[in-house]
Protein backbone atom coordinates (compact mmCIF):
# COMPACT_ATOMS: atom_id res chain seq x y z
CA UNK A 1 0.00 0.00 0.00
CA UNK A 2 1.36 3.44 -0.95
CA UNK A 3 0.84 6.49 1.21
CA UNK A 4 -0.02 9.84 -0.29
CA UNK A 5 3.06 11.88 -1.08
CA UNK A 6 5.41 8.89 -1.25
CA UNK A 7 7.74 9.58 -4.21
CA UNK A 8 7.47 6.03 -5.53
CA UNK A 9 5.09 5.04 -8.30
CA UNK A 10 3.53 1.56 -8.21
CA UNK A 11 5.72 0.57 -11.21
CA UNK A 12 8.88 1.72 -9.40
CA UNK A 13 7.80 -0.09 -6.25
CA UNK A 14 7.31 -3.32 -8.20
CA UNK A 15 10.80 -2.92 -9.72
CA UNK A 16 12.30 -2.44 -6.25
CA UNK A 17 10.35 -5.43 -4.96
CA UNK A 18 11.63 -7.58 -7.86
CA UNK A 19 15.24 -6.55 -7.14
CA UNK A 20 14.90 -7.58 -3.49
CA UNK A 21 13.10 -10.86 -4.11
CA UNK A 22 15.65 -11.85 -6.79
CA UNK A 23 18.31 -11.76 -4.10
CA UNK A 24 20.09 -8.74 -5.59
CA UNK A 25 22.18 -7.40 -2.75
CA UNK A 26 24.20 -4.24 -2.75
CA UNK A 27 22.24 -2.77 -5.66
CA UNK A 28 22.74 0.95 -6.10
CA UNK A 29 19.94 3.09 -4.72
CA UNK A 30 17.33 4.36 -7.12
CA UNK A 31 17.71 8.13 -7.60
CA UNK A 32 14.45 10.06 -7.84
CA UNK A 33 13.64 13.75 -8.01
CA UNK A 34 10.40 14.72 -6.31
CA UNK A 35 9.10 18.21 -5.57
CA UNK A 36 12.56 19.70 -6.16
CA UNK A 37 14.26 17.28 -3.78
CA UNK A 38 16.78 14.63 -4.76
CA UNK A 39 16.08 11.30 -3.10
CA UNK A 40 17.93 7.99 -2.98
CA UNK A 41 15.64 5.00 -2.46
CA UNK A 42 17.06 1.68 -1.30
CA UNK A 43 14.97 -1.43 -0.82
CA UNK A 44 15.43 -4.54 1.24
CA UNK A 45 13.43 -7.70 1.62
CA UNK A 46 11.28 -8.04 4.71
CA UNK A 47 11.08 -11.82 5.06
CA UNK A 48 8.49 -13.51 7.21
CA UNK A 49 7.47 -17.14 7.50
CA UNK A 50 3.91 -16.00 6.76
CA UNK A 51 3.94 -14.89 3.08
CA UNK A 52 1.04 -12.52 3.76
CA UNK A 53 3.27 -10.45 6.06
CA UNK A 54 6.45 -10.58 3.96
CA UNK A 55 7.27 -7.47 1.99
CA UNK A 56 9.81 -4.80 1.17
CA UNK A 57 11.37 -2.14 3.37
CA UNK A 58 12.17 1.17 1.69
CA UNK A 59 14.84 3.54 2.91
CA UNK A 60 14.36 7.01 1.46
CA UNK A 61 17.27 9.38 1.96
CA UNK A 62 17.08 13.07 1.05
CA UNK A 63 20.25 13.98 -0.86
CA UNK A 64 19.24 17.59 -1.53
CA UNK A 65 21.72 19.12 0.94
CA UNK A 66 24.61 17.04 -0.45
CA UNK A 67 23.66 17.95 -4.02
CA UNK A 68 23.53 21.66 -3.15
CA UNK A 69 26.94 21.48 -1.40
CA UNK A 70 28.41 19.77 -4.48
CA UNK A 71 26.95 22.49 -6.74
CA UNK A 72 28.41 25.27 -4.55
CA UNK A 73 31.80 23.52 -4.54
CA UNK A 74 31.75 23.11 -8.32
CA UNK A 75 30.80 26.78 -8.81
CA UNK A 76 33.58 27.88 -6.45
CA UNK A 77 36.23 25.81 -8.22
CA UNK A 78 35.01 27.15 -11.57
CA UNK A 79 35.15 30.75 -10.31
CA UNK A 80 38.67 30.33 -8.86
CA UNK A 81 39.81 28.73 -12.11
CA UNK A 82 38.70 31.78 -14.08
CA UNK A 83 40.51 34.22 -11.79
mmCIF file with all atom_site columns, C-alpha atoms in Angstrom:
data_model
loop_
_atom_site.group_PDB
_atom_site.id
_atom_site.type_symbol
_atom_site.label_atom_id
_atom_site.label_alt_id
_atom_site.label_comp_id
_atom_site.label_asym_id
_atom_site.label_entity_id
_atom_site.label_seq_id
_atom_site.pdbx_PDB_ins_code
_atom_site.Cartn_x
_atom_site.Cartn_y
_atom_site.Cartn_z
_atom_site.occupancy
_atom_site.B_iso_or_equiv
_atom_site.pdbx_formal_charge
_atom_site.auth_seq_id
_atom_site.auth_comp_id
_atom_site.auth_asym_id
_atom_site.auth_atom_id
_atom_site.pdbx_PDB_model_num
ATOM 1  C CA . UNK A 1 1  ? 0.000  0.000   0.000   1.00 0.00 ? 1  UNK A CA 1
ATOM 2  C CA . UNK A 1 2  ? 1.358  3.444   -0.947  1.00 0.00 ? 2  UNK A CA 1
ATOM 3  C CA . UNK A 1 3  ? 0.842  6.495   1.210   1.00 0.00 ? 3  UNK A CA 1
ATOM 4  C CA . UNK A 1 4  ? -0.024 9.840   -0.288  1.00 0.00 ? 4  UNK A CA 1
ATOM 5  C CA . UNK A 1 5  ? 3.063  11.876  -1.077  1.00 0.00 ? 5  UNK A CA 1
ATOM 6  C CA . UNK A 1 6  ? 5.409  8.890   -1.250  1.00 0.00 ? 6  UNK A CA 1
ATOM 7  C CA . UNK A 1 7  ? 7.736  9.581   -4.208  1.00 0.00 ? 7  UNK A CA 1
ATOM 8  C CA . UNK A 1 8  ? 7.470  6.032   -5.533  1.00 0.00 ? 8  UNK A CA 1
ATOM 9  C CA . UNK A 1 9  ? 5.090  5.037   -8.301  1.00 0.00 ? 9  UNK A CA 1
ATOM 10 C CA . UNK A 1 10 ? 3.526  1.561   -8.211  1.00 0.00 ? 10 UNK A CA 1
ATOM 11 C CA . UNK A 1 11 ? 5.716  0.573   -11.205 1.00 0.00 ? 11 UNK A CA 1
ATOM 12 C CA . UNK A 1 12 ? 8.876  1.718   -9.402  1.00 0.00 ? 12 UNK A CA 1
ATOM 13 C CA . UNK A 1 13 ? 7.804  -0.092  -6.254  1.00 0.00 ? 13 UNK A CA 1
ATOM 14 C CA . UNK A 1 14 ? 7.313  -3.321  -8.204  1.00 0.00 ? 14 UNK A CA 1
ATOM 15 C CA . UNK A 1 15 ? 10.797 -2.918  -9.721  1.00 0.00 ? 15 UNK A CA 1
ATOM 16 C CA . UNK A 1 16 ? 12.299 -2.436  -6.254  1.00 0.00 ? 16 UNK A CA 1
ATOM 17 C CA . UNK A 1 17 ? 10.353 -5.435  -4.961  1.00 0.00 ? 17 UNK A CA 1
ATOM 18 C CA . UNK A 1 18 ? 11.630 -7.581  -7.865  1.00 0.00 ? 18 UNK A CA 1
ATOM 19 C CA . UNK A 1 19 ? 15.237 -6.554  -7.137  1.00 0.00 ? 19 UNK A CA 1
ATOM 20 C CA . UNK A 1 20 ? 14.901 -7.582  -3.489  1.00 0.00 ? 20 UNK A CA 1
ATOM 21 C CA . UNK A 1 21 ? 13.104 -10.863 -4.112  1.00 0.00 ? 21 UNK A CA 1
ATOM 22 C CA . UNK A 1 22 ? 15.647 -11.848 -6.791  1.00 0.00 ? 22 UNK A CA 1
ATOM 23 C CA . UNK A 1 23 ? 18.307 -11.755 -4.099  1.00 0.00 ? 23 UNK A CA 1
ATOM 24 C CA . UNK A 1 24 ? 20.094 -8.737  -5.589  1.00 0.00 ? 24 UNK A CA 1
ATOM 25 C CA . UNK A 1 25 ? 22.183 -7.398  -2.750  1.00 0.00 ? 25 UNK A CA 1
ATOM 26 C CA . UNK A 1 26 ? 24.199 -4.237  -2.752  1.00 0.00 ? 26 UNK A CA 1
ATOM 27 C CA . UNK A 1 27 ? 22.243 -2.773  -5.660  1.00 0.00 ? 27 UNK A CA 1
ATOM 28 C CA . UNK A 1 28 ? 22.741 0.952   -6.096  1.00 0.00 ? 28 UNK A CA 1
ATOM 29 C CA . UNK A 1 29 ? 19.940 3.094   -4.716  1.00 0.00 ? 29 UNK A CA 1
ATOM 30 C CA . UNK A 1 30 ? 17.334 4.355   -7.124  1.00 0.00 ? 30 UNK A CA 1
ATOM 31 C CA . UNK A 1 31 ? 17.714 8.126   -7.600  1.00 0.00 ? 31 UNK A CA 1
ATOM 32 C CA . UNK A 1 32 ? 14.454 10.057  -7.841  1.00 0.00 ? 32 UNK A CA 1
ATOM 33 C CA . UNK A 1 33 ? 13.636 13.751  -8.014  1.00 0.00 ? 33 UNK A CA 1
ATOM 34 C CA . UNK A 1 34 ? 10.399 14.721  -6.314  1.00 0.00 ? 34 UNK A CA 1
ATOM 35 C CA . UNK A 1 35 ? 9.103  18.215  -5.573  1.00 0.00 ? 35 UNK A CA 1
ATOM 36 C CA . UNK A 1 36 ? 12.558 19.695  -6.165  1.00 0.00 ? 36 UNK A CA 1
ATOM 37 C CA . UNK A 1 37 ? 14.261 17.280  -3.777  1.00 0.00 ? 37 UNK A CA 1
ATOM 38 C CA . UNK A 1 38 ? 16.777 14.635  -4.756  1.00 0.00 ? 38 UNK A CA 1
ATOM 39 C CA . UNK A 1 39 ? 16.079 11.299  -3.098  1.00 0.00 ? 39 UNK A CA 1
ATOM 40 C CA . UNK A 1 40 ? 17.929 7.986   -2.975  1.00 0.00 ? 40 UNK A CA 1
ATOM 41 C CA . UNK A 1 41 ? 15.641 4.997   -2.463  1.00 0.00 ? 41 UNK A CA 1
ATOM 42 C CA . UNK A 1 42 ? 17.059 1.683   -1.299  1.00 0.00 ? 42 UNK A CA 1
ATOM 43 C CA . UNK A 1 43 ? 14.972 -1.429  -0.820  1.00 0.00 ? 43 UNK A CA 1
ATOM 44 C CA . UNK A 1 44 ? 15.431 -4.544  1.243   1.00 0.00 ? 44 UNK A CA 1
ATOM 45 C CA . UNK A 1 45 ? 13.431 -7.703  1.618   1.00 0.00 ? 45 UNK A CA 1
ATOM 46 C CA . UNK A 1 46 ? 11.276 -8.037  4.709   1.00 0.00 ? 46 UNK A CA 1
ATOM 47 C CA . UNK A 1 47 ? 11.082 -11.817 5.061   1.00 0.00 ? 47 UNK A CA 1
ATOM 48 C CA . UNK A 1 48 ? 8.489  -13.507 7.214   1.00 0.00 ? 48 UNK A CA 1
ATOM 49 C CA . UNK A 1 49 ? 7.468  -17.142 7.504   1.00 0.00 ? 49 UNK A CA 1
ATOM 50 C CA . UNK A 1 50 ? 3.913  -16.000 6.757   1.00 0.00 ? 50 UNK A CA 1
ATOM 51 C CA . UNK A 1 51 ? 3.943  -14.885 3.082   1.00 0.00 ? 51 UNK A CA 1
ATOM 52 C CA . UNK A 1 52 ? 1.036  -12.522 3.760   1.00 0.00 ? 52 UNK A CA 1
ATOM 53 C CA . UNK A 1 53 ? 3.274  -10.454 6.059   1.00 0.00 ? 53 UNK A CA 1
ATOM 54 C CA . UNK A 1 54 ? 6.452  -10.577 3.962   1.00 0.00 ? 54 UNK A CA 1
ATOM 55 C CA . UNK A 1 55 ? 7.265  -7.467  1.994   1.00 0.00 ? 55 UNK A CA 1
ATOM 56 C CA . UNK A 1 56 ? 9.808  -4.804  1.166   1.00 0.00 ? 56 UNK A CA 1
ATOM 57 C CA . UNK A 1 57 ? 11.367 -2.139  3.373   1.00 0.00 ? 57 UNK A CA 1
ATOM 58 C CA . UNK A 1 58 ? 12.167 1.166   1.686   1.00 0.00 ? 58 UNK A CA 1
ATOM 59 C CA . UNK A 1 59 ? 14.844 3.539   2.914   1.00 0.00 ? 59 UNK A CA 1
ATOM 60 C CA . UNK A 1 60 ? 14.355 7.008   1.461   1.00 0.00 ? 60 UNK A CA 1
ATOM 61 C CA . UNK A 1 61 ? 17.271 9.378   1.959   1.00 0.00 ? 61 UNK A CA 1
ATOM 62 C CA . UNK A 1 62 ? 17.080 13.070  1.053   1.00 0.00 ? 62 UNK A CA 1
ATOM 63 C CA . UNK A 1 63 ? 20.253 13.976  -0.858  1.00 0.00 ? 63 UNK A CA 1
ATOM 64 C CA . UNK A 1 64 ? 19.238 17.592  -1.526  1.00 0.00 ? 64 UNK A CA 1
ATOM 65 C CA . UNK A 1 65 ? 21.724 19.123  0.936   1.00 0.00 ? 65 UNK A CA 1
ATOM 66 C CA . UNK A 1 66 ? 24.607 17.042  -0.451  1.00 0.00 ? 66 UNK A CA 1
ATOM 67 C CA . UNK A 1 67 ? 23.659 17.950  -4.025  1.00 0.00 ? 67 UNK A CA 1
ATOM 68 C CA . UNK A 1 68 ? 23.531 21.659  -3.146  1.00 0.00 ? 68 UNK A CA 1
ATOM 69 C CA . UNK A 1 69 ? 26.936 21.477  -1.405  1.00 0.00 ? 69 UNK A CA 1
ATOM 70 C CA . UNK A 1 70 ? 28.408 19.772  -4.479  1.00 0.00 ? 70 UNK A CA 1
ATOM 71 C CA . UNK A 1 71 ? 26.949 22.487  -6.738  1.00 0.00 ? 71 UNK A CA 1
ATOM 72 C CA . UNK A 1 72 ? 28.414 25.266  -4.547  1.00 0.00 ? 72 UNK A CA 1
ATOM 73 C CA . UNK A 1 73 ? 31.799 23.517  -4.539  1.00 0.00 ? 73 UNK A CA 1
ATOM 74 C CA . UNK A 1 74 ? 31.746 23.107  -8.321  1.00 0.00 ? 74 UNK A CA 1
ATOM 75 C CA . UNK A 1 75 ? 30.801 26.778  -8.806  1.00 0.00 ? 75 UNK A CA 1
ATOM 76 C CA . UNK A 1 76 ? 33.584 27.885  -6.448  1.00 0.00 ? 76 UNK A CA 1
ATOM 77 C CA . UNK A 1 77 ? 36.228 25.808  -8.218  1.00 0.00 ? 77 UNK A CA 1
ATOM 78 C CA . UNK A 1 78 ? 35.013 27.153  -11.567 1.00 0.00 ? 78 UNK A CA 1
ATOM 79 C CA . UNK A 1 79 ? 35.154 30.748  -10.307 1.00 0.00 ? 79 UNK A CA 1
ATOM 80 C CA . UNK A 1 80 ? 38.670 30.330  -8.860  1.00 0.00 ? 80 UNK A CA 1
ATOM 81 C CA . UNK A 1 81 ? 39.806 28.730  -12.110 1.00 0.00 ? 81 UNK A CA 1
ATOM 82 C CA . UNK A 1 82 ? 38.704 31.778  -14.080 1.00 0.00 ? 82 UNK A CA 1
ATOM 83 C CA . UNK A 1 83 ? 40.507 34.224  -11.789 1.00 0.00 ? 83 UNK A CA 1
#
